[in-house]
Amino acid sequence: MDQAENLRNIVKQHNQEEKGNARVITVTSGKGGVGKTSVSINLAIQFRKQGKKVIIFDADFGLANIEVMFGAIPKYNLSDLIYRGKDLKDIIVKGPLDIGFVSGGSGISNFGDLSKDQILYLVHKIRELENMADIVIIDTGAGISSTVLDFVVASSEVLLVTTPEPTSITDSYSLMKTMNKHPDYQKEHMVVKVIANKVSSYEEGINLYNKLDVVVSKFLKTNLEFLGIIENDGNMSKSVIQQKPISITYPESAAARDFVQLSDILLERKESFEREKSGLAYMFAGMLKKTVRR
């Protein structure tokens, strides 16, 4: 039996196993600088304040935005788990309010070099990670790189962060368009929820959403869902300078209150039906399939 067939059998076995317990929310954007990582961290804080166990998986490889805002530098990452025998507890860093944080490192792109035993170990550990949290937030890179798209199309719940800047709207549409062409994209198994960041009012946020939704529904034949807004708040810049999330530094600020509302809506709107695609381990299984096809 060759390596490719081994990989296929491993993925098939994984898909037949019981799904992980955690709800997985993927946060993405069409371009950088729109506040994607801030959304990931502040939502995690609000979920935690409501008693949820939360782990953030940093899939924005090569950058350290979450590390900086958390004030927690990971000693080990996913590569150390795969290649250097580190345990799951070794690669989880604790941030504010005991929120877990896992850095993907650079090993995520090297699945093609993994042995059968390494793949089995990785899938097992990812499932173990899912069972340690109520919610896992995936903070992807910005843009339409293959790694970003792999994570997004493997997700059932995606938060798309955009701003009123024309380039942000255009890049958000480009992300949706490229995702629509991805061979693994299944619109019936995905909900894309738009967050309008850095807006002056709810009305501006709705208008921003409508502009994006019109072109997406017309040309891509798919619909978006409006989740809510984050008001343009000067305290956000102050919190960034302090390297602390606004939900902690300025909990009564307009933006922090918006994060409270967004987290409330997400918890209320949790999809009640079972999806074929569910969980962080499923995402990695999808990436293994892609490796097999090469």
PDB file of C-alpha atoms in Angstrom:
ATOM      1  CA  MET A   1       0.000   0.000   0.000  1.00  0.00           C
ATOM      2  CA  ASP A   2       1.534   3.342  -1.060  1.00  0.00           C
ATOM      3  CA  GLN A   3       1.693   6.554   1.006  1.00  0.00           C
ATOM      4  CA  ALA A   4      -1.228   8.169  -0.814  1.00  0.00           C
ATOM      5  CA  GLU A   5      -3.495   5.220  -0.091  1.00  0.00           C
ATOM      6  CA  ASN A   6      -2.382   5.230   3.536  1.00  0.00           C
ATOM      7  CA  LEU A   7      -3.366   8.900   3.777  1.00  0.00           C
ATOM      8  CA  ARG A   8      -6.760   8.268   2.204  1.00  0.00           C
ATOM      9  CA  ASN A   9      -7.499   5.489   4.667  1.00  0.00           C
ATOM     10  CA  ILE A  10      -6.481   7.650   7.611  1.00  0.00           C
ATOM     11  CA  VAL A  11      -8.738  10.495   6.476  1.00  0.00           C
ATOM     12  CA  LYS A  12     -11.606   8.070   5.847  1.00  0.00           C
ATOM     13  CA  GLN A  13     -11.178   6.607   9.320  1.00  0.00           C
ATOM     14  CA  HIS A  14     -11.170  10.103  10.836  1.00  0.00           C
ATOM     15  CA  ASN A  15     -14.390  11.088   9.087  1.00  0.00           C
ATOM     16  CA  GLN A  16     -16.134   8.055  10.545  1.00  0.00           C
ATOM     17  CA  GLU A  17     -15.158   8.956  14.096  1.00  0.00           C
ATOM     18  CA  GLU A  18     -17.283  10.947  16.510  1.00  0.00           C
ATOM     19  CA  LYS A  19     -17.083  14.706  15.984  1.00  0.00           C
ATOM     20  CA  GLY A  20     -15.308  16.947  18.461  1.00  0.00           C
ATOM     21  CA  ASN A  21     -17.312  18.777  21.083  1.00  0.00           C
ATOM     22  CA  ALA A  22     -16.152  22.324  20.387  1.00  0.00           C
ATOM     23  CA  ARG A  23     -17.942  24.824  18.222  1.00  0.00           C
ATOM     24  CA  VAL A  24     -15.422  26.116  15.672  1.00  0.00           C
ATOM     25  CA  ILE A  25     -15.665  29.706  14.431  1.00  0.00           C
ATOM     26  CA  THR A  26     -13.283  30.879  11.696  1.00  0.00           C
ATOM     27  CA  VAL A  27     -12.492  34.608  11.521  1.00  0.00           C
ATOM     28  CA  THR A  28     -11.140  35.918   8.227  1.00  0.00           C
ATOM     29  CA  SER A  29     -10.896  39.010   6.020  1.00  0.00           C
ATOM     30  CA  GLY A  30     -10.149  39.984   2.448  1.00  0.00           C
ATOM     31  CA  LYS A  31      -7.229  42.230   3.413  1.00  0.00           C
ATOM     32  CA  GLY A  32      -5.032  43.051   6.366  1.00  0.00           C
ATOM     33  CA  GLY A  33      -5.561  45.934   8.751  1.00  0.00           C
ATOM     34  CA  VAL A  34      -9.335  45.573   9.132  1.00  0.00           C
ATOM     35  CA  GLY A  35      -9.257  44.315  12.732  1.00  0.00           C
ATOM     36  CA  LYS A  36      -9.604  40.571  12.189  1.00  0.00           C
ATOM     37  CA  THR A  37      -7.304  39.535  15.036  1.00  0.00           C
ATOM     38  CA  SER A  38      -8.899  42.077  17.366  1.00  0.00           C
ATOM     39  CA  VAL A  39     -12.280  40.518  16.590  1.00  0.00           C
ATOM     40  CA  SER A  40     -10.943  37.027  17.364  1.00  0.00           C
ATOM     41  CA  ILE A  41      -9.450  38.043  20.697  1.00  0.00           C
ATOM     42  CA  ASN A  42     -12.280  40.243  21.938  1.00  0.00           C
ATOM     43  CA  LEU A  43     -14.938  37.689  21.021  1.00  0.00           C
ATOM     44  CA  ALA A  44     -12.921  35.076  22.901  1.00  0.00           C
ATOM     45  CA  ILE A  45     -12.903  37.341  25.960  1.00  0.00           C
ATOM     46  CA  GLN A  46     -16.656  37.910  25.793  1.00  0.00           C
ATOM     47  CA  PHE A  47     -17.314  34.176  25.362  1.00  0.00           C
ATOM     48  CA  ARG A  48     -15.084  33.521  28.353  1.00  0.00           C
ATOM     49  CA  LYS A  49     -16.972  36.073  30.443  1.00  0.00           C
ATOM     50  CA  GLN A  50     -20.099  34.065  29.710  1.00  0.00           C
ATOM     51  CA  GLY A  51     -18.520  30.935  31.111  1.00  0.00           C
ATOM     52  CA  LYS A  52     -17.309  29.306  27.891  1.00  0.00           C
ATOM     53  CA  LYS A  53     -13.964  27.567  27.651  1.00  0.00           C
ATOM     54  CA  VAL A  54     -12.205  29.147  24.670  1.00  0.00           C
ATOM     55  CA  ILE A  55      -9.083  28.330  22.668  1.00  0.00           C
ATOM     56  CA  ILE A  56      -7.765  30.541  19.858  1.00  0.00           C
ATOM     57  CA  PHE A  57      -5.852  28.783  17.090  1.00  0.00           C
ATOM     58  CA  ASP A  58      -3.555  31.243  15.335  1.00  0.00           C
ATOM     59  CA  ALA A  59      -3.482  30.252  11.666  1.00  0.00           C
ATOM     60  CA  ASP A  60      -1.954  33.572  10.604  1.00  0.00           C
ATOM     61  CA  PHE A  61       1.445  31.997  10.065  1.00  0.00           C
ATOM     62  CA  GLY A  62       4.533  34.149  10.186  1.00  0.00           C
ATOM     63  CA  LEU A  63       2.881  36.953  12.167  1.00  0.00           C
ATOM     64  CA  ALA A  64       2.514  37.362  15.921  1.00  0.00           C
ATOM     65  CA  ASN A  65      -0.492  39.668  16.318  1.00  0.00           C
ATOM     66  CA  ILE A  66      -2.277  37.501  18.867  1.00  0.00           C
ATOM     67  CA  GLU A  67       0.910  36.987  20.838  1.00  0.00           C
ATOM     68  CA  VAL A  68       1.455  40.740  21.052  1.00  0.00           C
ATOM     69  CA  MET A  69      -2.131  41.539  22.092  1.00  0.00           C
ATOM     70  CA  PHE A  70      -2.196  38.681  24.598  1.00  0.00           C
ATOM     71  CA  GLY A  71       1.180  39.525  26.028  1.00  0.00           C
ATOM     72  CA  ALA A  72       1.900  35.798  25.918  1.00  0.00           C
ATOM     73  CA  ILE A  73       4.746  34.436  23.789  1.00  0.00           C
ATOM     74  CA  PRO A  74       4.358  30.720  22.968  1.00  0.00           C
ATOM     75  CA  LYS A  75       7.474  28.644  23.548  1.00  0.00           C
ATOM     76  CA  TYR A  76       6.198  25.860  21.299  1.00  0.00           C
ATOM     77  CA  ASN A  77       3.764  25.553  18.374  1.00  0.00           C
ATOM     78  CA  LEU A  78       2.042  22.918  16.266  1.00  0.00           C
ATOM     79  CA  SER A  79       5.330  21.993  14.583  1.00  0.00           C
ATOM     80  CA  ASP A  80       6.771  21.059  17.962  1.00  0.00           C
ATOM     81  CA  LEU A  81       3.767  18.826  18.585  1.00  0.00           C
ATOM     82  CA  ILE A  82       4.282  17.005  15.281  1.00  0.00           C
ATOM     83  CA  TYR A  83       8.048  16.857  14.935  1.00  0.00           C
ATOM     84  CA  ARG A  84       9.554  17.303  18.387  1.00  0.00           C
ATOM     85  CA  GLY A  85       7.408  15.149  20.645  1.00  0.00           C
ATOM     86  CA  LYS A  86       5.834  17.985  22.622  1.00  0.00           C
ATOM     87  CA  ASP A  87       2.504  17.299  24.277  1.00  0.00           C
ATOM     88  CA  LEU A  88      -0.656  19.301  23.661  1.00  0.00           C
ATOM     89  CA  LYS A  89      -0.372  21.014  27.033  1.00  0.00           C
ATOM     90  CA  ASP A  90       3.109  22.205  26.051  1.00  0.00           C
ATOM     91  CA  ILE A  91       1.870  24.209  23.060  1.00  0.00           C
ATOM     92  CA  ILE A  92      -1.159  25.828  24.729  1.00  0.00           C
ATOM     93  CA  VAL A  93      -0.371  29.255  26.174  1.00  0.00           C
ATOM     94  CA  LYS A  94      -2.780  30.834  28.626  1.00  0.00           C
ATOM     95  CA  GLY A  95      -3.838  34.415  27.924  1.00  0.00           C
ATOM     96  CA  PRO A  96      -6.246  36.795  29.702  1.00  0.00           C
ATOM     97  CA  LEU A  97      -9.102  35.135  31.609  1.00  0.00           C
ATOM     98  CA  ASP A  98      -7.420  31.755  31.092  1.00  0.00           C
ATOM     99  CA  ILE A  99      -8.128  31.747  27.353  1.00  0.00           C
ATOM    100  CA  GLY A 100      -6.007  29.147  25.566  1.00  0.00           C
ATOM    101  CA  PHE A 101      -3.854  30.085  22.602  1.00  0.00           C
ATOM    102  CA  VAL A 102      -2.156  27.762  20.107  1.00  0.00           C
ATOM    103  CA  SER A 103       0.330  28.956  17.496  1.00  0.00           C
ATOM    104  CA  GLY A 104       0.314  27.066  14.208  1.00  0.00           C
ATOM    105  CA  GLY A 105       3.956  27.785  13.495  1.00  0.00           C
ATOM    106  CA  SER A 106       5.295  26.865  10.065  1.00  0.00           C
ATOM    107  CA  GLY A 107       4.687  23.121  10.158  1.00  0.00           C
ATOM    108  CA  ILE A 108       1.128  23.431   8.921  1.00  0.00           C
ATOM    109  CA  SER A 109       2.284  23.511   5.290  1.00  0.00           C
ATOM    110  CA  ASN A 110       4.369  20.358   5.539  1.00  0.00           C
ATOM    111  CA  PHE A 111       1.650  17.710   5.699  1.00  0.00           C
ATOM    112  CA  GLY A 112       3.065  16.018   2.614  1.00  0.00           C
ATOM    113  CA  ASP A 113       6.185  15.116   4.607  1.00  0.00           C
ATOM    114  CA  LEU A 114       4.333  13.448   7.476  1.00  0.00           C
ATOM    115  CA  SER A 115       4.471   9.727   8.101  1.00  0.00           C
ATOM    116  CA  LYS A 116       1.373   7.657   8.771  1.00  0.00           C
ATOM    117  CA  ASP A 117       2.125   7.619  12.502  1.00  0.00           C
ATOM    118  CA  GLN A 118       2.613  11.399  12.561  1.00  0.00           C
ATOM    119  CA  ILE A 119      -0.710  11.955  10.791  1.00  0.00           C
ATOM    120  CA  LEU A 120      -2.556   9.649  13.165  1.00  0.00           C
ATOM    121  CA  TYR A 121      -0.953  11.412  16.110  1.00  0.00           C
ATOM    122  CA  LEU A 122      -1.853  14.863  14.758  1.00  0.00           C
ATOM    123  CA  VAL A 123      -5.506  14.008  14.103  1.00  0.00           C
ATOM    124  CA  HIS A 124      -5.770  12.436  17.561  1.00  0.00           C
ATOM    125  CA  LYS A 125      -4.260  15.489  19.243  1.00  0.00           C
ATOM    126  CA  ILE A 126      -6.436  17.939  17.314  1.00  0.00           C
ATOM    127  CA  ARG A 127      -9.506  15.997  18.419  1.00  0.00           C
ATOM    128  CA  GLU A 128      -8.159  16.127  21.967  1.00  0.00           C
ATOM    129  CA  LEU A 129      -7.792  19.905  21.615  1.00  0.00           C
ATOM    130  CA  GLU A 130     -11.423  20.204  20.530  1.00  0.00           C
ATOM    131  CA  ASN A 131     -12.552  18.360  23.624  1.00  0.00           C
ATOM    132  CA  MET A 132     -10.739  20.861  25.845  1.00  0.00           C
ATOM    133  CA  ALA A 133     -12.933  23.807  24.814  1.00  0.00           C
ATOM    134  CA  ASP A 134     -16.513  24.858  24.208  1.00  0.00           C
ATOM    135  CA  ILE A 135     -15.439  27.201  21.402  1.00  0.00           C
ATOM    136  CA  VAL A 136     -12.348  27.174  19.184  1.00  0.00           C
ATOM    137  CA  ILE A 137     -11.699  30.394  17.254  1.00  0.00           C
ATOM    138  CA  ILE A 138      -9.538  30.098  14.141  1.00  0.00           C
ATOM    139  CA  ASP A 139      -7.749  33.371  13.363  1.00  0.00           C
ATOM    140  CA  THR A 140      -6.717  33.024   9.721  1.00  0.00           C
ATOM    141  CA  GLY A 141      -4.312  35.114   7.734  1.00  0.00           C
ATOM    142  CA  ALA A 142      -5.769  37.928   5.664  1.00  0.00           C
ATOM    143  CA  GLY A 143      -6.328  37.667   1.926  1.00  0.00           C
ATOM    144  CA  ILE A 144      -6.757  34.790  -0.477  1.00  0.00           C
ATOM    145  CA  SER A 145      -3.678  32.637   0.040  1.00  0.00           C
ATOM    146  CA  SER A 146      -4.129  28.892  -0.326  1.00  0.00           C
ATOM    147  CA  THR A 147      -3.690  28.339   3.415  1.00  0.00           C
ATOM    148  CA  VAL A 148      -6.372  30.885   4.280  1.00  0.00           C
ATOM    149  CA  LEU A 149      -8.779  29.373   1.754  1.00  0.00           C
ATOM    150  CA  ASP A 150      -8.107  25.834   3.015  1.00  0.00           C
ATOM    151  CA  PHE A 151      -9.203  26.852   6.495  1.00  0.00           C
ATOM    152  CA  VAL A 152     -12.197  28.888   5.318  1.00  0.00           C
ATOM    153  CA  VAL A 153     -13.696  26.293   2.957  1.00  0.00           C
ATOM    154  CA  ALA A 154     -13.311  23.614   5.626  1.00  0.00           C
ATOM    155  CA  SER A 155     -15.347  25.725   8.062  1.00  0.00           C
ATOM    156  CA  SER A 156     -19.063  25.638   8.631  1.00  0.00           C
ATOM    157  CA  GLU A 157     -19.174  29.003  10.423  1.00  0.00           C
ATOM    158  CA  VAL A 158     -17.147  31.925   9.071  1.00  0.00           C
ATOM    159  CA  LEU A 159     -16.987  35.519  10.299  1.00  0.00           C
ATOM    160  CA  LEU A 160     -15.948  37.902   7.516  1.00  0.00           C
ATOM    161  CA  VAL A 161     -14.572  41.176   8.884  1.00  0.00           C
ATOM    162  CA  THR A 162     -14.736  44.207   6.601  1.00  0.00           C
ATOM    163  CA  THR A 163     -14.623  47.989   6.883  1.00  0.00           C
ATOM    164  CA  PRO A 164     -16.138  50.912   4.929  1.00  0.00           C
ATOM    165  CA  GLU A 165     -12.920  51.406   2.960  1.00  0.00           C
ATOM    166  CA  PRO A 166     -13.591  50.656  -0.732  1.00  0.00           C
ATOM    167  CA  THR A 167     -10.523  48.402  -0.883  1.00  0.00           C
ATOM    168  CA  SER A 168     -11.818  46.361   2.045  1.00  0.00           C
ATOM    169  CA  ILE A 169     -15.183  45.792   0.362  1.00  0.00           C
ATOM    170  CA  THR A 170     -13.493  44.878  -2.920  1.00  0.00           C
ATOM    171  CA  ASP A 171     -11.095  42.482  -1.213  1.00  0.00           C
ATOM    172  CA  SER A 172     -13.936  40.868   0.747  1.00  0.00           C
ATOM    173  CA  TYR A 173     -15.715  40.183  -2.525  1.00  0.00           C
ATOM    174  CA  SER A 174     -12.477  38.818  -4.030  1.00  0.00           C
ATOM    175  CA  LEU A 175     -12.172  36.430  -1.079  1.00  0.00           C
ATOM    176  CA  MET A 176     -15.744  35.214  -1.588  1.00  0.00           C
ATOM    177  CA  LYS A 177     -15.188  34.869  -5.341  1.00  0.00           C
ATOM    178  CA  THR A 178     -11.989  32.858  -4.934  1.00  0.00           C
ATOM    179  CA  MET A 179     -13.575  30.725  -2.235  1.00  0.00           C
ATOM    180  CA  ASN A 180     -16.509  30.065  -4.565  1.00  0.00           C
ATOM    181  CA  LYS A 181     -14.082  28.523  -7.085  1.00  0.00           C
ATOM    182  CA  HIS A 182     -12.330  26.303  -4.535  1.00  0.00           C
ATOM    183  CA  PRO A 183     -12.882  22.577  -5.275  1.00  0.00           C
ATOM    184  CA  ASP A 184     -13.834  21.859  -1.648  1.00  0.00           C
ATOM    185  CA  TYR A 185     -16.275  24.747  -1.235  1.00  0.00           C
ATOM    186  CA  GLN A 186     -19.827  23.638  -0.379  1.00  0.00           C
ATOM    187  CA  LYS A 187     -22.069  26.628   0.195  1.00  0.00           C
ATOM    188  CA  GLU A 188     -24.844  24.490   1.684  1.00  0.00           C
ATOM    189  CA  HIS A 189     -22.515  23.570   4.560  1.00  0.00           C
ATOM    190  CA  MET A 190     -21.304  27.072   5.355  1.00  0.00           C
ATOM    191  CA  VAL A 191     -22.667  30.262   6.867  1.00  0.00           C
ATOM    192  CA  VAL A 192     -20.645  33.438   6.214  1.00  0.00           C
ATOM    193  CA  LYS A 193     -21.504  36.155   8.717  1.00  0.00           C
ATOM    194  CA  VAL A 194     -20.367  39.722   8.059  1.00  0.00           C
ATOM    195  CA  ILE A 195     -19.010  41.990  10.776  1.00  0.00           C
ATOM    196  CA  ALA A 196     -18.810  45.660   9.791  1.00  0.00           C
ATOM    197  CA  ASN A 197     -15.837  47.078  11.664  1.00  0.00           C
ATOM    198  CA  LYS A 198     -14.803  50.724  12.158  1.00  0.00           C
ATOM    199  CA  VAL A 199     -18.213  52.139  11.262  1.00  0.00           C
ATOM    200  CA  SER A 200     -19.819  55.264  12.713  1.00  0.00           C
ATOM    201  CA  SER A 201     -23.270  53.744  13.228  1.00  0.00           C
ATOM    202  CA  TYR A 202     -25.410  50.643  12.815  1.00  0.00           C
ATOM    203  CA  GLU A 203     -26.918  52.188   9.687  1.00  0.00           C
ATOM    204  CA  GLU A 204     -23.486  52.540   8.106  1.00  0.00           C
ATOM    205  CA  GLY A 205     -22.792  48.920   8.976  1.00  0.00           C
ATOM    206  CA  ILE A 206     -26.027  47.754   7.324  1.00  0.00           C
ATOM    207  CA  ASN A 207     -25.243  49.799   4.214  1.00  0.00           C
ATOM    208  CA  LEU A 208     -21.775  48.277   4.069  1.00  0.00           C
ATOM    209  CA  TYR A 209     -23.233  44.787   4.359  1.00  0.00           C
ATOM    210  CA  ASN A 210     -25.849  45.486   1.677  1.00  0.00           C
ATOM    211  CA  LYS A 211     -23.202  46.657  -0.803  1.00  0.00           C
ATOM    212  CA  LEU A 212     -21.275  43.439  -0.348  1.00  0.00           C
ATOM    213  CA  ASP A 213     -24.312  41.173  -0.249  1.00  0.00           C
ATOM    214  CA  VAL A 214     -25.744  42.576  -3.490  1.00  0.00           C
ATOM    215  CA  VAL A 215     -22.679  41.674  -5.551  1.00  0.00           C
ATOM    216  CA  VAL A 216     -22.127  38.341  -3.813  1.00  0.00           C
ATOM    217  CA  SER A 217     -25.725  37.215  -4.331  1.00  0.00           C
ATOM    218  CA  LYS A 218     -25.825  38.485  -7.926  1.00  0.00           C
ATOM    219  CA  PHE A 219     -22.537  37.139  -9.247  1.00  0.00           C
ATOM    220  CA  LEU A 220     -21.768  34.242  -6.891  1.00  0.00           C
ATOM    221  CA  LYS A 221     -25.331  33.088  -6.248  1.00  0.00           C
ATOM    222  CA  THR A 222     -24.777  32.843  -2.529  1.00  0.00           C
ATOM    223  CA  ASN A 223     -26.024  34.847   0.439  1.00  0.00           C
ATOM    224  CA  LEU A 224     -24.265  36.455   3.354  1.00  0.00           C
ATOM    225  CA  GLU A 225     -25.641  37.021   6.830  1.00  0.00           C
ATOM    226  CA  PHE A 226     -25.253  40.295   8.724  1.00  0.00           C
ATOM    227  CA  LEU A 227     -23.952  39.697  12.242  1.00  0.00           C
ATOM    228  CA  GLY A 228     -23.419  43.248  13.490  1.00  0.00           C
ATOM    229  CA  ILE A 229     -21.030  46.177  13.836  1.00  0.00           C
ATOM    230  CA  ILE A 230     -18.024  47.377  15.770  1.00  0.00           C
ATOM    231  CA  GLU A 231     -18.129  51.125  16.158  1.00  0.00           C
ATOM    232  CA  ASN A 232     -15.095  53.199  15.231  1.00  0.00           C
ATOM    233  CA  ASP A 233     -13.732  53.855  18.717  1.00  0.00           C
ATOM    234  CA  GLY A 234     -10.614  55.820  19.655  1.00  0.00           C
ATOM    235  CA  ASN A 235     -10.144  53.549  22.645  1.00  0.00           C
ATOM    236  CA  MET A 236      -9.290  50.732  20.250  1.00  0.00           C
ATOM    237  CA  SER A 237      -6.055  52.476  19.234  1.00  0.00           C
ATOM    238  CA  LYS A 238      -5.232  53.121  22.883  1.00  0.00           C
ATOM    239  CA  SER A 239      -5.695  49.457  23.753  1.00  0.00           C
ATOM    240  CA  VAL A 240      -3.475  48.398  20.849  1.00  0.00           C
ATOM    241  CA  ILE A 241      -0.719  50.683  22.116  1.00  0.00           C
ATOM    242  CA  GLN A 242      -1.139  49.125  25.566  1.00  0.00           C
ATOM    243  CA  GLN A 243      -1.002  45.663  23.931  1.00  0.00           C
ATOM    244  CA  LYS A 244      -4.192  44.649  25.663  1.00  0.00           C
ATOM    245  CA  PRO A 245      -7.675  43.858  24.266  1.00  0.00           C
ATOM    246  CA  ILE A 246     -10.225  46.660  24.491  1.00  0.00           C
ATOM    247  CA  SER A 247     -12.692  44.333  26.235  1.00  0.00           C
ATOM    248  CA  ILE A 248     -10.274  44.345  29.184  1.00  0.00           C
ATOM    249  CA  THR A 249      -8.781  47.840  29.087  1.00  0.00           C
ATOM    250  CA  TYR A 250     -11.989  49.750  28.278  1.00  0.00           C
ATOM    251  CA  PRO A 251     -14.889  47.369  29.003  1.00  0.00           C
ATOM    252  CA  GLU A 252     -17.471  50.183  28.953  1.00  0.00           C
ATOM    253  CA  SER A 253     -16.347  51.637  25.626  1.00  0.00           C
ATOM    254  CA  ALA A 254     -18.578  51.603  22.556  1.00  0.00           C
ATOM    255  CA  ALA A 255     -16.468  48.972  20.768  1.00  0.00           C
ATOM    256  CA  ALA A 256     -16.348  46.709  23.835  1.00  0.00           C
ATOM    257  CA  ARG A 257     -20.144  46.898  24.130  1.00  0.00           C
ATOM    258  CA  ASP A 258     -20.378  45.926  20.458  1.00  0.00           C
ATOM    259  CA  PHE A 259     -18.260  42.851  21.144  1.00  0.00           C
ATOM    260  CA  VAL A 260     -20.636  41.939  23.961  1.00  0.00           C
ATOM    261  CA  GLN A 261     -23.568  42.187  21.573  1.00  0.00           C
ATOM    262  CA  LEU A 262     -21.809  40.182  18.849  1.00  0.00           C
ATOM    263  CA  SER A 263     -20.930  37.395  21.276  1.00  0.00           C
ATOM    264  CA  ASP A 264     -24.521  37.331  22.563  1.00  0.00           C
ATOM    265  CA  ILE A 265     -25.872  37.023  19.019  1.00  0.00           C
ATOM    266  CA  LEU A 266     -23.424  34.244  18.156  1.00  0.00           C
ATOM    267  CA  LEU A 267     -24.356  32.243  21.228  1.00  0.00           C
ATOM    268  CA  GLU A 268     -28.058  32.750  20.539  1.00  0.00           C
ATOM    269  CA  ARG A 269     -27.733  31.827  16.853  1.00  0.00           C
ATOM    270  CA  LYS A 270     -25.748  28.640  17.339  1.00  0.00           C
ATOM    271  CA  GLU A 271     -26.781  26.405  14.472  1.00  0.00           C
ATOM    272  CA  SER A 272     -29.058  23.702  15.822  1.00  0.00           C
ATOM    273  CA  PHE A 273     -28.771  21.328  12.888  1.00  0.00           C
ATOM    274  CA  GLU A 274     -25.956  18.844  12.346  1.00  0.00           C
ATOM    275  CA  ARG A 275     -23.549  19.654   9.574  1.00  0.00           C
ATOM    276  CA  GLU A 276     -21.439  17.246   7.630  1.00  0.00           C
ATOM    277  CA  LYS A 277     -18.460  19.510   8.207  1.00  0.00           C
ATOM    278  CA  SER A 278     -17.841  20.113  11.854  1.00  0.00           C
ATOM    279  CA  GLY A 279     -14.816  20.677  14.014  1.00  0.00           C
ATOM    280  CA  LEU A 280     -11.168  21.586  13.891  1.00  0.00           C
ATOM    281  CA  ALA A 281     -10.096  17.994  13.272  1.00  0.00           C
ATOM    282  CA  TYR A 282     -12.298  17.986  10.162  1.00  0.00           C
ATOM    283  CA  MET A 283     -10.365  20.978   8.843  1.00  0.00           C
ATOM    284  CA  PHE A 284      -7.077  19.162   9.188  1.00  0.00           C
ATOM    285  CA  ALA A 285      -8.555  16.056   7.592  1.00  0.00           C
ATOM    286  CA  GLY A 286      -9.537  18.228   4.630  1.00  0.00           C
ATOM    287  CA  MET A 287      -5.969  19.475   4.337  1.00  0.00           C
ATOM    288  CA  LEU A 288      -4.718  15.909   4.400  1.00  0.00           C
ATOM    289  CA  LYS A 289      -7.040  15.108   1.518  1.00  0.00           C
ATOM    290  CA  LYS A 290      -5.556  18.006  -0.417  1.00  0.00           C
ATOM    291  CA  THR A 291      -2.088  16.592   0.223  1.00  0.00           C
ATOM    292  CA  VAL A 292      -3.220  13.212  -1.092  1.00  0.00           C
ATOM    293  CA  ARG A 293      -4.440  14.791  -4.356  1.00  0.00           C
ATOM    294  CA  ARG A 294      -1.040  16.307  -5.117  1.00  0.00           C
TER     295      ARG A 294
END
